[in-house]
């Protein structure tokens, strides 16, 4: 009899995620089901709203990567308008989205993931005199002796497992965990300088960025960028590498399908020559993007229209199951189990995210400096490009992307012409259709918009990174990308299935995005 | 740094959020010595986007986790807690064993479709009811939990309720405070937490249950472009000097402290970023139109500003 293990909720991700696995006798995952447990219905609710509202509303599907939703929405509308930005428009948009990307990666590594690898209780062994650490040490000791029902929350309870016993790494990483939070606040300030505020920057509108770049603002951005660069180079990248060295086996765990999809990210001031090049790697072969070949299956999703797969904008309404139907599906053996749909690219289950971005850009050969960075890292860690398709590969890719993005931001900042508005104003397009593709922190992101004769939204569609990754099975019962990562994993202790949590968290799921 | 220096740093946050009039440095020292009992804190996500949680981490200069663990007892936060799976539900099931508890909800609660927000195989309605019943005070973090926000825009079928509406619908009699803004401003939440820490009560609220301290005036009344408005100088396009009223600005009906306290440690506000206020702290957010051209003549009820 196989054993069933349910993890519900998975914390330290965005939103409500449950996953269910069945084990063989020797503790290996045979089957996995990922359930996105939240539904709002934002895409179709937008129908009847002004086309420019889409940017403000769709970025609110996600409070962790709103910048990318805003950008995709603005790109879709610009595509419908047939509008190209001016130089400052492209540069300033890079400064907003690039900075946000850095904040998001640091958040993901330190706050959401690090304490799955780092032993926070090792702080009790701390012998130095950094008063922040001494304070934390005293606090942990006091909590453990307090006799509370749950001492040391929110750091305990946790999955008890063999965390690293490298005291030095444990203490450094805990210190950087605490330092990362004010650093993230600083990076959010960079976003706010040109975006207006962060989270939810208003200024990324179709036409560019509404903020006029004053010299003051540029200097302030530069100061913060220097600090950010130092944090990334001195703390973030070394910490990820140190964890990678201590957990080498994780370069072999959580392998996905091996097929990758990403979209273009960060153009130059002419809107061309992207820093990261979009495309797909299918069966090991890199190809440029074919955007028409995306469909979504709803067979295992809690929606009624599930007889066929739908192309973007093919549906103009969405019909979710009611409570009674929802309960009925749960009682079936092979019933629907997620609010997420199952998108497929060229009929393949693809993984999106940092690894797709790194592998596809590397294979495109478009950016030699980037390829050199990857080669050097591989030599340092004794890995090769195939090892990136793993838990540790995903963490490492985020760190490496950060290094490249931070340098690009320095470069773009110097090109901004002070005082010149990076915005071209246009009325909303009537009876028009447009699409916007970009790369969010979590991977390939696409928006489609259709407007009516008054410039109001007639139809809207979003296919979001986590929808690709966390997708349930599709119409021919192929498991989603994360489900495939889980299958075949050996779990040492079913009561503390840390291996599974590490795999799912490595993809940085965002459920609010995936279901929207 | 010595412990005292760390506390001094933390006190800067108390000053920055405007809580120094009732919370002295001596109070902070007393808390550090354990002479004041810490309130317990549980944070949940309804139909939310985690934007308010992310925003809460943006407190200037000090790690907010330090502040939280020093001055409250954080039982659960979905993005910070190490607890996973059944550890979370076990912990929340026993939450009623904690007295003097603050319950913070981010996002709204779908009641027409309870299955639209589930945790531990139970609808969010179950968890919110359980935690609100046990709480001393309930805090609605952000516009969705306060007014419905984008989760309650036209065309939504999940039937979202705000925290205040939900608990009164369930007949639970607990004080509720609304901190609308999309996302919630971290300084406002810390102010409320510090206020509660010291007085065991909520600051003075308006009829929408918002703290008067932050929500007594519209953005327009204190706008940096208000002078243009009085001189009838209006921007005709993005990038112009002048009042942004004719480009769709909703500062005229939206109450909040943005012009004084700004966002991200007063780094910027939307209007200074050249963008009309989109009214994200307002009851009617999101409106059918937020940004339009000066000469937009579309005859449509949707474009009227509702006050």
mmCIF file with all atom_site columns, N, CA, C and O in Angstrom, chain A residues 8-9 11-12 14 16 39 60 63 131 149 153-154 158 188 192 197-198 205 210 212 321 425 454 505, chain B residues 1 45 49-50 58 74 78 81-85 87 94 115-116 121 182 238-239 264 268 273 275 288 298:
data_model
loop_
_atom_site.group_PDB
_atom_site.id
_atom_site.type_symbol
_atom_site.label_atom_id
_atom_site.label_alt_id
_atom_site.label_comp_id
_atom_site.label_asym_id
_atom_site.label_entity_id
_atom_site.label_seq_id
_atom_site.pdbx_PDB_ins_code
_atom_site.Cartn_x
_atom_site.Cartn_y
_atom_site.Cartn_z
_atom_site.occupancy
_atom_site.B_iso_or_equiv
_atom_site.pdbx_formal_charge
_atom_site.auth_seq_id
_atom_site.auth_comp_id
_atom_site.auth_asym_id
_atom_site.auth_atom_id
_atom_site.pdbx_PDB_model_num
ATOM 1   N N  . UNK A 1 8   ? 0.089   21.028 3.147   1.00 0.00 ? 8   UNK A N  1
ATOM 2   C CA . UNK A 1 8   ? -0.953  22.030 2.946   1.00 0.00 ? 8   UNK A CA 1
ATOM 3   C C  . UNK A 1 8   ? -1.089  22.853 4.216   1.00 0.00 ? 8   UNK A C  1
ATOM 4   O O  . UNK A 1 8   ? -1.488  22.304 5.231   1.00 0.00 ? 8   UNK A O  1
ATOM 5   N N  . UNK A 1 9   ? -0.776  24.104 4.251   1.00 0.00 ? 9   UNK A N  1
ATOM 6   C CA . UNK A 1 9   ? -0.256  24.909 3.155   1.00 0.00 ? 9   UNK A CA 1
ATOM 7   C C  . UNK A 1 9   ? 1.269   24.865 3.075   1.00 0.00 ? 9   UNK A C  1
ATOM 8   O O  . UNK A 1 9   ? 1.925   24.613 4.076   1.00 0.00 ? 9   UNK A O  1
ATOM 9   N N  . UNK A 1 11  ? 4.162   27.102 3.102   1.00 0.00 ? 11  UNK A N  1
ATOM 10  C CA . UNK A 1 11  ? 4.399   28.503 3.490   1.00 0.00 ? 11  UNK A CA 1
ATOM 11  C C  . UNK A 1 11  ? 5.624   29.044 2.758   1.00 0.00 ? 11  UNK A C  1
ATOM 12  O O  . UNK A 1 11  ? 6.281   28.327 2.021   1.00 0.00 ? 11  UNK A O  1
ATOM 13  N N  . UNK A 1 12  ? 5.950   30.302 3.042   1.00 0.00 ? 12  UNK A N  1
ATOM 14  C CA . UNK A 1 12  ? 7.096   30.995 2.432   1.00 0.00 ? 12  UNK A CA 1
ATOM 15  C C  . UNK A 1 12  ? 7.104   30.872 0.896   1.00 0.00 ? 12  UNK A C  1
ATOM 16  O O  . UNK A 1 12  ? 8.131   30.600 0.283   1.00 0.00 ? 12  UNK A O  1
ATOM 17  N N  . UNK A 1 14  ? 4.391   32.746 -2.421  1.00 0.00 ? 14  UNK A N  1
ATOM 18  C CA . UNK A 1 14  ? 3.269   33.665 -2.492  1.00 0.00 ? 14  UNK A CA 1
ATOM 19  C C  . UNK A 1 14  ? 2.002   32.834 -2.612  1.00 0.00 ? 14  UNK A C  1
ATOM 20  O O  . UNK A 1 14  ? 1.865   32.078 -3.558  1.00 0.00 ? 14  UNK A O  1
ATOM 21  N N  . UNK A 1 16  ? -1.564  30.470 -1.751  1.00 0.00 ? 16  UNK A N  1
ATOM 22  C CA . UNK A 1 16  ? -2.116  29.267 -1.137  1.00 0.00 ? 16  UNK A CA 1
ATOM 23  C C  . UNK A 1 16  ? -1.818  28.057 -2.012  1.00 0.00 ? 16  UNK A C  1
ATOM 24  O O  . UNK A 1 16  ? -2.446  27.855 -3.031  1.00 0.00 ? 16  UNK A O  1
ATOM 25  N N  . UNK A 1 39  ? -8.596  31.532 -6.009  1.00 0.00 ? 39  UNK A N  1
ATOM 26  C CA . UNK A 1 39  ? -9.114  32.021 -7.290  1.00 0.00 ? 39  UNK A CA 1
ATOM 27  C C  . UNK A 1 39  ? -9.712  33.406 -7.097  1.00 0.00 ? 39  UNK A C  1
ATOM 28  O O  . UNK A 1 39  ? -10.421 33.650 -6.123  1.00 0.00 ? 39  UNK A O  1
ATOM 29  N N  . UNK A 1 60  ? -1.710  44.060 -9.679  1.00 0.00 ? 60  UNK A N  1
ATOM 30  C CA . UNK A 1 60  ? -2.176  43.701 -8.341  1.00 0.00 ? 60  UNK A CA 1
ATOM 31  C C  . UNK A 1 60  ? -2.548  42.221 -8.223  1.00 0.00 ? 60  UNK A C  1
ATOM 32  O O  . UNK A 1 60  ? -3.022  41.795 -7.182  1.00 0.00 ? 60  UNK A O  1
ATOM 33  N N  . UNK A 1 63  ? 1.787   40.913 -5.414  1.00 0.00 ? 63  UNK A N  1
ATOM 34  C CA . UNK A 1 63  ? 2.467   41.958 -4.657  1.00 0.00 ? 63  UNK A CA 1
ATOM 35  C C  . UNK A 1 63  ? 3.955   41.711 -4.554  1.00 0.00 ? 63  UNK A C  1
ATOM 36  O O  . UNK A 1 63  ? 4.690   42.476 -3.948  1.00 0.00 ? 63  UNK A O  1
ATOM 37  N N  . UNK A 1 131 ? 26.152  42.505 18.122  1.00 0.00 ? 131 UNK A N  1
ATOM 38  C CA . UNK A 1 131 ? 25.042  42.568 19.070  1.00 0.00 ? 131 UNK A CA 1
ATOM 39  C C  . UNK A 1 131 ? 23.709  42.134 18.475  1.00 0.00 ? 131 UNK A C  1
ATOM 40  O O  . UNK A 1 131 ? 22.834  41.665 19.190  1.00 0.00 ? 131 UNK A O  1
ATOM 41  N N  . UNK A 1 149 ? 3.641   26.807 24.254  1.00 0.00 ? 149 UNK A N  1
ATOM 42  C CA . UNK A 1 149 ? 3.193   25.668 23.445  1.00 0.00 ? 149 UNK A CA 1
ATOM 43  C C  . UNK A 1 149 ? 4.053   25.597 22.188  1.00 0.00 ? 149 UNK A C  1
ATOM 44  O O  . UNK A 1 149 ? 4.467   24.535 21.759  1.00 0.00 ? 149 UNK A O  1
ATOM 45  N N  . UNK A 1 153 ? 8.400   30.766 17.725  1.00 0.00 ? 153 UNK A N  1
ATOM 46  C CA . UNK A 1 153 ? 7.714   31.108 16.480  1.00 0.00 ? 153 UNK A CA 1
ATOM 47  C C  . UNK A 1 153 ? 8.214   32.488 16.101  1.00 0.00 ? 153 UNK A C  1
ATOM 48  O O  . UNK A 1 153 ? 8.503   33.288 16.974  1.00 0.00 ? 153 UNK A O  1
ATOM 49  N N  . UNK A 1 154 ? 8.331   32.873 14.843  1.00 0.00 ? 154 UNK A N  1
ATOM 50  C CA . UNK A 1 154 ? 7.976   32.122 13.636  1.00 0.00 ? 154 UNK A CA 1
ATOM 51  C C  . UNK A 1 154 ? 9.088   31.205 13.114  1.00 0.00 ? 154 UNK A C  1
ATOM 52  O O  . UNK A 1 154 ? 8.945   30.649 12.043  1.00 0.00 ? 154 UNK A O  1
ATOM 53  N N  . UNK A 1 158 ? 9.623   23.723 12.576  1.00 0.00 ? 158 UNK A N  1
ATOM 54  C CA . UNK A 1 158 ? 10.065  23.608 11.183  1.00 0.00 ? 158 UNK A CA 1
ATOM 55  C C  . UNK A 1 158 ? 10.246  22.128 10.911  1.00 0.00 ? 158 UNK A C  1
ATOM 56  O O  . UNK A 1 158 ? 10.153  21.317 11.841  1.00 0.00 ? 158 UNK A O  1
ATOM 57  N N  . UNK A 1 188 ? 13.641  48.695 -2.975  1.00 0.00 ? 188 UNK A N  1
ATOM 58  C CA . UNK A 1 188 ? 12.284  49.177 -3.279  1.00 0.00 ? 188 UNK A CA 1
ATOM 59  C C  . UNK A 1 188 ? 12.263  50.701 -3.448  1.00 0.00 ? 188 UNK A C  1
ATOM 60  O O  . UNK A 1 188 ? 11.459  51.233 -4.203  1.00 0.00 ? 188 UNK A O  1
ATOM 61  N N  . UNK A 1 192 ? 10.812  52.982 -6.408  1.00 0.00 ? 192 UNK A N  1
ATOM 62  C CA . UNK A 1 192 ? 9.894   54.096 -6.165  1.00 0.00 ? 192 UNK A CA 1
ATOM 63  C C  . UNK A 1 192 ? 10.384  55.402 -6.792  1.00 0.00 ? 192 UNK A C  1
ATOM 64  O O  . UNK A 1 192 ? 9.578   56.248 -7.177  1.00 0.00 ? 192 UNK A O  1
ATOM 65  N N  . UNK A 1 197 ? 5.983   54.257 -6.365  1.00 0.00 ? 197 UNK A N  1
ATOM 66  C CA . UNK A 1 197 ? 5.991   53.544 -5.095  1.00 0.00 ? 197 UNK A CA 1
ATOM 67  C C  . UNK A 1 197 ? 6.288   52.084 -5.354  1.00 0.00 ? 197 UNK A C  1
ATOM 68  O O  . UNK A 1 197 ? 6.280   51.631 -6.506  1.00 0.00 ? 197 UNK A O  1
ATOM 69  N N  . UNK A 1 198 ? 6.511   51.358 -4.274  1.00 0.00 ? 198 UNK A N  1
ATOM 70  C CA . UNK A 1 198 ? 6.800   49.948 -4.415  1.00 0.00 ? 198 UNK A CA 1
ATOM 71  C C  . UNK A 1 198 ? 6.425   49.215 -3.131  1.00 0.00 ? 198 UNK A C  1
ATOM 72  O O  . UNK A 1 198 ? 6.782   49.683 -2.062  1.00 0.00 ? 198 UNK A O  1
ATOM 73  N N  . UNK A 1 205 ? 3.420   52.985 -17.452 1.00 0.00 ? 205 UNK A N  1
ATOM 74  C CA . UNK A 1 205 ? 2.221   53.037 -18.294 1.00 0.00 ? 205 UNK A CA 1
ATOM 75  C C  . UNK A 1 205 ? 2.605   52.745 -19.742 1.00 0.00 ? 205 UNK A C  1
ATOM 76  O O  . UNK A 1 205 ? 3.773   52.870 -20.114 1.00 0.00 ? 205 UNK A O  1
ATOM 77  N N  . UNK A 1 210 ? 6.136   57.555 -16.477 1.00 0.00 ? 210 UNK A N  1
ATOM 78  C CA . UNK A 1 210 ? 5.590   58.916 -16.350 1.00 0.00 ? 210 UNK A CA 1
ATOM 79  C C  . UNK A 1 210 ? 6.493   59.870 -15.559 1.00 0.00 ? 210 UNK A C  1
ATOM 80  O O  . UNK A 1 210 ? 6.287   61.080 -15.578 1.00 0.00 ? 210 UNK A O  1
ATOM 81  N N  . UNK A 1 212 ? 9.542   62.168 -14.648 1.00 0.00 ? 212 UNK A N  1
ATOM 82  C CA . UNK A 1 212 ? 10.621  62.887 -15.335 1.00 0.00 ? 212 UNK A CA 1
ATOM 83  C C  . UNK A 1 212 ? 11.916  62.656 -14.557 1.00 0.00 ? 212 UNK A C  1
ATOM 84  O O  . UNK A 1 212 ? 11.973  62.881 -13.352 1.00 0.00 ? 212 UNK A O  1
ATOM 85  N N  . UNK A 1 321 ? -16.197 26.273 -11.039 1.00 0.00 ? 321 UNK A N  1
ATOM 86  C CA . UNK A 1 321 ? -17.114 25.339 -10.390 1.00 0.00 ? 321 UNK A CA 1
ATOM 87  C C  . UNK A 1 321 ? -17.708 25.967 -9.133  1.00 0.00 ? 321 UNK A C  1
ATOM 88  O O  . UNK A 1 321 ? -17.057 26.777 -8.477  1.00 0.00 ? 321 UNK A O  1
ATOM 89  N N  . UNK A 1 425 ? 2.605   60.078 -24.898 1.00 0.00 ? 425 UNK A N  1
ATOM 90  C CA . UNK A 1 425 ? 1.196   59.888 -24.553 1.00 0.00 ? 425 UNK A CA 1
ATOM 91  C C  . UNK A 1 425 ? 0.348   59.564 -25.773 1.00 0.00 ? 425 UNK A C  1
ATOM 92  O O  . UNK A 1 425 ? 0.479   60.181 -26.823 1.00 0.00 ? 425 UNK A O  1
ATOM 93  N N  . UNK A 1 454 ? -14.882 51.841 -27.820 1.00 0.00 ? 454 UNK A N  1
ATOM 94  C CA . UNK A 1 454 ? -14.684 52.961 -26.894 1.00 0.00 ? 454 UNK A CA 1
ATOM 95  C C  . UNK A 1 454 ? -13.337 52.911 -26.182 1.00 0.00 ? 454 UNK A C  1
ATOM 96  O O  . UNK A 1 454 ? -13.088 53.673 -25.250 1.00 0.00 ? 454 UNK A O  1
ATOM 97  N N  . UNK A 1 505 ? 9.878   25.098 -3.309  1.00 0.00 ? 505 UNK A N  1
ATOM 98  C CA . UNK A 1 505 ? 10.288  26.490 -3.046  1.00 0.00 ? 505 UNK A CA 1
ATOM 99  C C  . UNK A 1 505 ? 11.358  26.959 -4.023  1.00 0.00 ? 505 UNK A C  1
ATOM 100 O O  . UNK A 1 505 ? 11.468  28.141 -4.299  1.00 0.00 ? 505 UNK A O  1
ATOM 101 N N  . UNK B 2 1   ? 28.183  47.287 17.787  1.00 0.00 ? 1   UNK B N  1
ATOM 102 C CA . UNK B 2 1   ? 27.015  47.962 18.389  1.00 0.00 ? 1   UNK B CA 1
ATOM 103 C C  . UNK B 2 1   ? 26.607  47.286 19.698  1.00 0.00 ? 1   UNK B C  1
ATOM 104 O O  . UNK B 2 1   ? 26.595  46.070 19.787  1.00 0.00 ? 1   UNK B O  1
ATOM 105 N N  . UNK B 2 45  ? -3.355  35.299 4.964   1.00 0.00 ? 45  UNK B N  1
ATOM 106 C CA . UNK B 2 45  ? -3.679  35.789 3.626   1.00 0.00 ? 45  UNK B CA 1
ATOM 107 C C  . UNK B 2 45  ? -5.052  35.271 3.217   1.00 0.00 ? 45  UNK B C  1
ATOM 108 O O  . UNK B 2 45  ? -5.265  34.065 3.179   1.00 0.00 ? 45  UNK B O  1
ATOM 109 N N  . UNK B 2 49  ? -2.461  39.245 -2.529  1.00 0.00 ? 49  UNK B N  1
ATOM 110 C CA . UNK B 2 49  ? -1.341  39.118 -3.460  1.00 0.00 ? 49  UNK B CA 1
ATOM 111 C C  . UNK B 2 49  ? -0.010  39.156 -2.727  1.00 0.00 ? 49  UNK B C  1
ATOM 112 O O  . UNK B 2 49  ? 1.033   39.217 -3.353  1.00 0.00 ? 49  UNK B O  1
ATOM 113 N N  . UNK B 2 50  ? -0.039  39.179 -1.379  1.00 0.00 ? 50  UNK B N  1
ATOM 114 C CA . UNK B 2 50  ? 1.166   39.306 -0.545  1.00 0.00 ? 50  UNK B CA 1
ATOM 115 C C  . UNK B 2 50  ? 1.832   40.668 -0.654  1.00 0.00 ? 50  UNK B C  1
ATOM 116 O O  . UNK B 2 50  ? 2.914   40.871 -0.105  1.00 0.00 ? 50  UNK B O  1
ATOM 117 N N  . UNK B 2 58  ? 9.323   46.641 4.360   1.00 0.00 ? 58  UNK B N  1
ATOM 118 C CA . UNK B 2 58  ? 10.028  47.854 3.942   1.00 0.00 ? 58  UNK B CA 1
ATOM 119 C C  . UNK B 2 58  ? 10.164  48.918 5.016   1.00 0.00 ? 58  UNK B C  1
ATOM 120 O O  . UNK B 2 58  ? 10.122  50.101 4.712   1.00 0.00 ? 58  UNK B O  1
ATOM 121 N N  . UNK B 2 74  ? 5.223   36.536 17.376  1.00 0.00 ? 74  UNK B N  1
ATOM 122 C CA . UNK B 2 74  ? 4.623   36.204 16.076  1.00 0.00 ? 74  UNK B CA 1
ATOM 123 C C  . UNK B 2 74  ? 4.302   34.718 16.039  1.00 0.00 ? 74  UNK B C  1
ATOM 124 O O  . UNK B 2 74  ? 5.194   33.883 15.907  1.00 0.00 ? 74  UNK B O  1
ATOM 125 N N  . UNK B 2 78  ? 2.532   33.883 7.008   1.00 0.00 ? 78  UNK B N  1
ATOM 126 C CA . UNK B 2 78  ? 2.697   32.930 5.902   1.00 0.00 ? 78  UNK B CA 1
ATOM 127 C C  . UNK B 2 78  ? 4.019   33.058 5.149   1.00 0.00 ? 78  UNK B C  1
ATOM 128 O O  . UNK B 2 78  ? 4.476   32.074 4.555   1.00 0.00 ? 78  UNK B O  1
ATOM 129 N N  . UNK B 2 81  ? 7.149   32.496 8.588   1.00 0.00 ? 81  UNK B N  1
ATOM 130 C CA . UNK B 2 81  ? 7.185   31.292 9.422   1.00 0.00 ? 81  UNK B CA 1
ATOM 131 C C  . UNK B 2 81  ? 7.898   30.133 8.741   1.00 0.00 ? 81  UNK B C  1
ATOM 132 O O  . UNK B 2 81  ? 7.693   29.886 7.555   1.00 0.00 ? 81  UNK B O  1
ATOM 133 N N  . UNK B 2 82  ? 8.703   29.417 9.535   1.00 0.00 ? 82  UNK B N  1
ATOM 134 C CA . UNK B 2 82  ? 9.335   28.212 9.006   1.00 0.00 ? 82  UNK B CA 1
ATOM 135 C C  . UNK B 2 82  ? 8.375   27.036 8.984   1.00 0.00 ? 82  UNK B C  1
ATOM 136 O O  . UNK B 2 82  ? 8.589   26.075 8.262   1.00 0.00 ? 82  UNK B O  1
ATOM 137 N N  . UNK B 2 83  ? 7.326   27.112 9.799   1.00 0.00 ? 83  UNK B N  1
ATOM 138 C CA . UNK B 2 83  ? 6.348   26.019 9.856   1.00 0.00 ? 83  UNK B CA 1
ATOM 139 C C  . UNK B 2 83  ? 5.777   25.766 8.472   1.00 0.00 ? 83  UNK B C  1
ATOM 140 O O  . UNK B 2 83  ? 5.523   26.690 7.707   1.00 0.00 ? 83  UNK B O  1
ATOM 141 N N  . UNK B 2 84  ? 5.587   24.490 8.151   1.00 0.00 ? 84  UNK B N  1
ATOM 142 C CA . UNK B 2 84  ? 5.084   24.103 6.826   1.00 0.00 ? 84  UNK B CA 1
ATOM 143 C C  . UNK B 2 84  ? 4.025   23.021 7.001   1.00 0.00 ? 84  UNK B C  1
ATOM 144 O O  . UNK B 2 84  ? 4.127   22.192 7.908   1.00 0.00 ? 84  UNK B O  1
ATOM 145 N N  . UNK B 2 85  ? 3.031   23.031 6.127   1.00 0.00 ? 85  UNK B N  1
ATOM 146 C CA . UNK B 2 85  ? 2.035   21.950 6.093   1.00 0.00 ? 85  UNK B CA 1
ATOM 147 C C  . UNK B 2 85  ? 1.263   21.827 7.393   1.00 0.00 ? 85  UNK B C  1
ATOM 148 O O  . UNK B 2 85  ? 0.819   22.826 7.954   1.00 0.00 ? 85  UNK B O  1
ATOM 149 N N  . UNK B 2 87  ? 2.116   21.472 10.315  1.00 0.00 ? 87  UNK B N  1
ATOM 150 C CA . UNK B 2 87  ? 2.635   22.262 11.451  1.00 0.00 ? 87  UNK B CA 1
ATOM 151 C C  . UNK B 2 87  ? 1.864   23.576 11.559  1.00 0.00 ? 87  UNK B C  1
ATOM 152 O O  . UNK B 2 87  ? 1.625   24.082 12.651  1.00 0.00 ? 87  UNK B O  1
ATOM 153 N N  . UNK B 2 94  ? -4.695  25.639 17.481  1.00 0.00 ? 94  UNK B N  1
ATOM 154 C CA . UNK B 2 94  ? -4.514  25.893 18.921  1.00 0.00 ? 94  UNK B CA 1
ATOM 155 C C  . UNK B 2 94  ? -4.364  27.371 19.241  1.00 0.00 ? 94  UNK B C  1
ATOM 156 O O  . UNK B 2 94  ? -4.013  27.743 20.367  1.00 0.00 ? 94  UNK B O  1
ATOM 157 N N  . UNK B 2 115 ? -14.623 28.068 -1.656  1.00 0.00 ? 115 UNK B N  1
ATOM 158 C CA . UNK B 2 115 ? -13.548 27.230 -2.179  1.00 0.00 ? 115 UNK B CA 1
ATOM 159 C C  . UNK B 2 115 ? -12.548 28.032 -3.001  1.00 0.00 ? 115 UNK B C  1
ATOM 160 O O  . UNK B 2 115 ? -11.553 27.478 -3.466  1.00 0.00 ? 115 UNK B O  1
ATOM 161 N N  . UNK B 2 116 ? -12.800 29.331 -3.185  1.00 0.00 ? 116 UNK B N  1
ATOM 162 C CA . UNK B 2 116 ? -11.850 30.173 -3.918  1.00 0.00 ? 116 UNK B CA 1
ATOM 163 C C  . UNK B 2 116 ? -10.655 30.561 -3.064  1.00 0.00 ? 116 UNK B C  1
ATOM 164 O O  . UNK B 2 116 ? -9.744  31.229 -3.539  1.00 0.00 ? 116 UNK B O  1
ATOM 165 N N  . UNK B 2 121 ? -7.151  22.316 3.539   1.00 0.00 ? 121 UNK B N  1
ATOM 166 C CA . UNK B 2 121 ? -8.430  21.715 3.138   1.00 0.00 ? 121 UNK B CA 1
ATOM 167 C C  . UNK B 2 121 ? -9.650  22.380 3.763   1.00 0.00 ? 121 UNK B C  1
ATOM 168 O O  . UNK B 2 121 ? -10.733 21.819 3.769   1.00 0.00 ? 121 UNK B O  1
ATOM 169 N N  . UNK B 2 182 ? -3.034  50.404 -1.350  1.00 0.00 ? 182 UNK B N  1
ATOM 170 C CA . UNK B 2 182 ? -2.646  49.215 -2.093  1.00 0.00 ? 182 UNK B CA 1
ATOM 171 C C  . UNK B 2 182 ? -1.221  49.381 -2.583  1.00 0.00 ? 182 UNK B C  1
ATOM 172 O O  . UNK B 2 182 ? -0.999  50.056 -3.570  1.00 0.00 ? 182 UNK B O  1
ATOM 173 N N  . UNK B 2 238 ? 0.734   64.059 -19.674 1.00 0.00 ? 238 UNK B N  1
ATOM 174 C CA . UNK B 2 238 ? 1.718   63.555 -18.709 1.00 0.00 ? 238 UNK B CA 1
ATOM 175 C C  . UNK B 2 238 ? 3.032   64.300 -18.923 1.00 0.00 ? 238 UNK B C  1
ATOM 176 O O  . UNK B 2 238 ? 3.480   64.467 -20.058 1.00 0.00 ? 238 UNK B O  1
ATOM 177 N N  . UNK B 2 239 ? 3.641   64.738 -17.833 1.00 0.00 ? 239 UNK B N  1
ATOM 178 C CA . UNK B 2 239 ? 4.913   65.458 -17.935 1.00 0.00 ? 239 UNK B CA 1
ATOM 179 C C  . UNK B 2 239 ? 4.735   66.955 -17.805 1.00 0.00 ? 239 UNK B C  1
ATOM 180 O O  . UNK B 2 239 ? 5.702   67.670 -17.540 1.00 0.00 ? 239 UNK B O  1
ATOM 181 N N  . UNK B 2 264 ? 7.658   54.283 0.626   1.00 0.00 ? 264 UNK B N  1
ATOM 182 C CA . UNK B 2 264 ? 9.040   53.823 0.698   1.00 0.00 ? 264 UNK B CA 1
ATOM 183 C C  . UNK B 2 264 ? 9.917   54.841 1.411   1.00 0.00 ? 264 UNK B C  1
ATOM 184 O O  . UNK B 2 264 ? 10.826  55.418 0.820   1.00 0.00 ? 264 UNK B O  1
ATOM 185 N N  . UNK B 2 268 ? 8.925   58.747 -2.636  1.00 0.00 ? 268 UNK B N  1
ATOM 186 C CA . UNK B 2 268 ? 8.136   59.292 -3.739  1.00 0.00 ? 268 UNK B CA 1
ATOM 187 C C  . UNK B 2 268 ? 6.658   59.135 -3.444  1.00 0.00 ? 268 UNK B C  1
ATOM 188 O O  . UNK B 2 268 ? 6.272   58.434 -2.486  1.00 0.00 ? 268 UNK B O  1
ATOM 189 N N  . UNK B 2 273 ? 5.529   61.287 -9.163  1.00 0.00 ? 273 UNK B N  1
ATOM 190 C CA . UNK B 2 273 ? 6.041   60.468 -10.263 1.00 0.00 ? 273 UNK B CA 1
ATOM 191 C C  . UNK B 2 273 ? 5.331   60.816 -11.572 1.00 0.00 ? 273 UNK B C  1
ATOM 192 O O  . UNK B 2 273 ? 5.412   60.063 -12.550 1.00 0.00 ? 273 UNK B O  1
ATOM 193 N N  . UNK B 2 275 ? 2.217   60.835 -12.239 1.00 0.00 ? 275 UNK B N  1
ATOM 194 C CA . UNK B 2 275 ? 1.038   60.026 -12.523 1.00 0.00 ? 275 UNK B CA 1
ATOM 195 C C  . UNK B 2 275 ? -0.127  60.482 -11.653 1.00 0.00 ? 275 UNK B C  1
ATOM 196 O O  . UNK B 2 275 ? 0.058   60.704 -10.469 1.00 0.00 ? 275 UNK B O  1
ATOM 197 N N  . UNK B 2 288 ? -13.408 52.600 -13.045 1.00 0.00 ? 288 UNK B N  1
ATOM 198 C CA . UNK B 2 288 ? -13.419 52.128 -14.435 1.00 0.00 ? 288 UNK B CA 1
ATOM 199 C C  . UNK B 2 288 ? -12.376 52.822 -15.297 1.00 0.00 ? 288 UNK B C  1
ATOM 200 O O  . UNK B 2 288 ? -12.017 52.338 -16.358 1.00 0.00 ? 288 UNK B O  1
ATOM 201 N N  . UNK B 2 298 ? -15.253 60.673 -24.260 1.00 0.00 ? 298 UNK B N  1
ATOM 202 C CA . UNK B 2 298 ? -16.148 59.530 -24.280 1.00 0.00 ? 298 UNK B CA 1
ATOM 203 C C  . UNK B 2 298 ? -17.314 59.745 -23.323 1.00 0.00 ? 298 UNK B C  1
ATOM 204 O O  . UNK B 2 298 ? -17.104 59.917 -22.118 1.00 0.00 ? 298 UNK B O  1
#
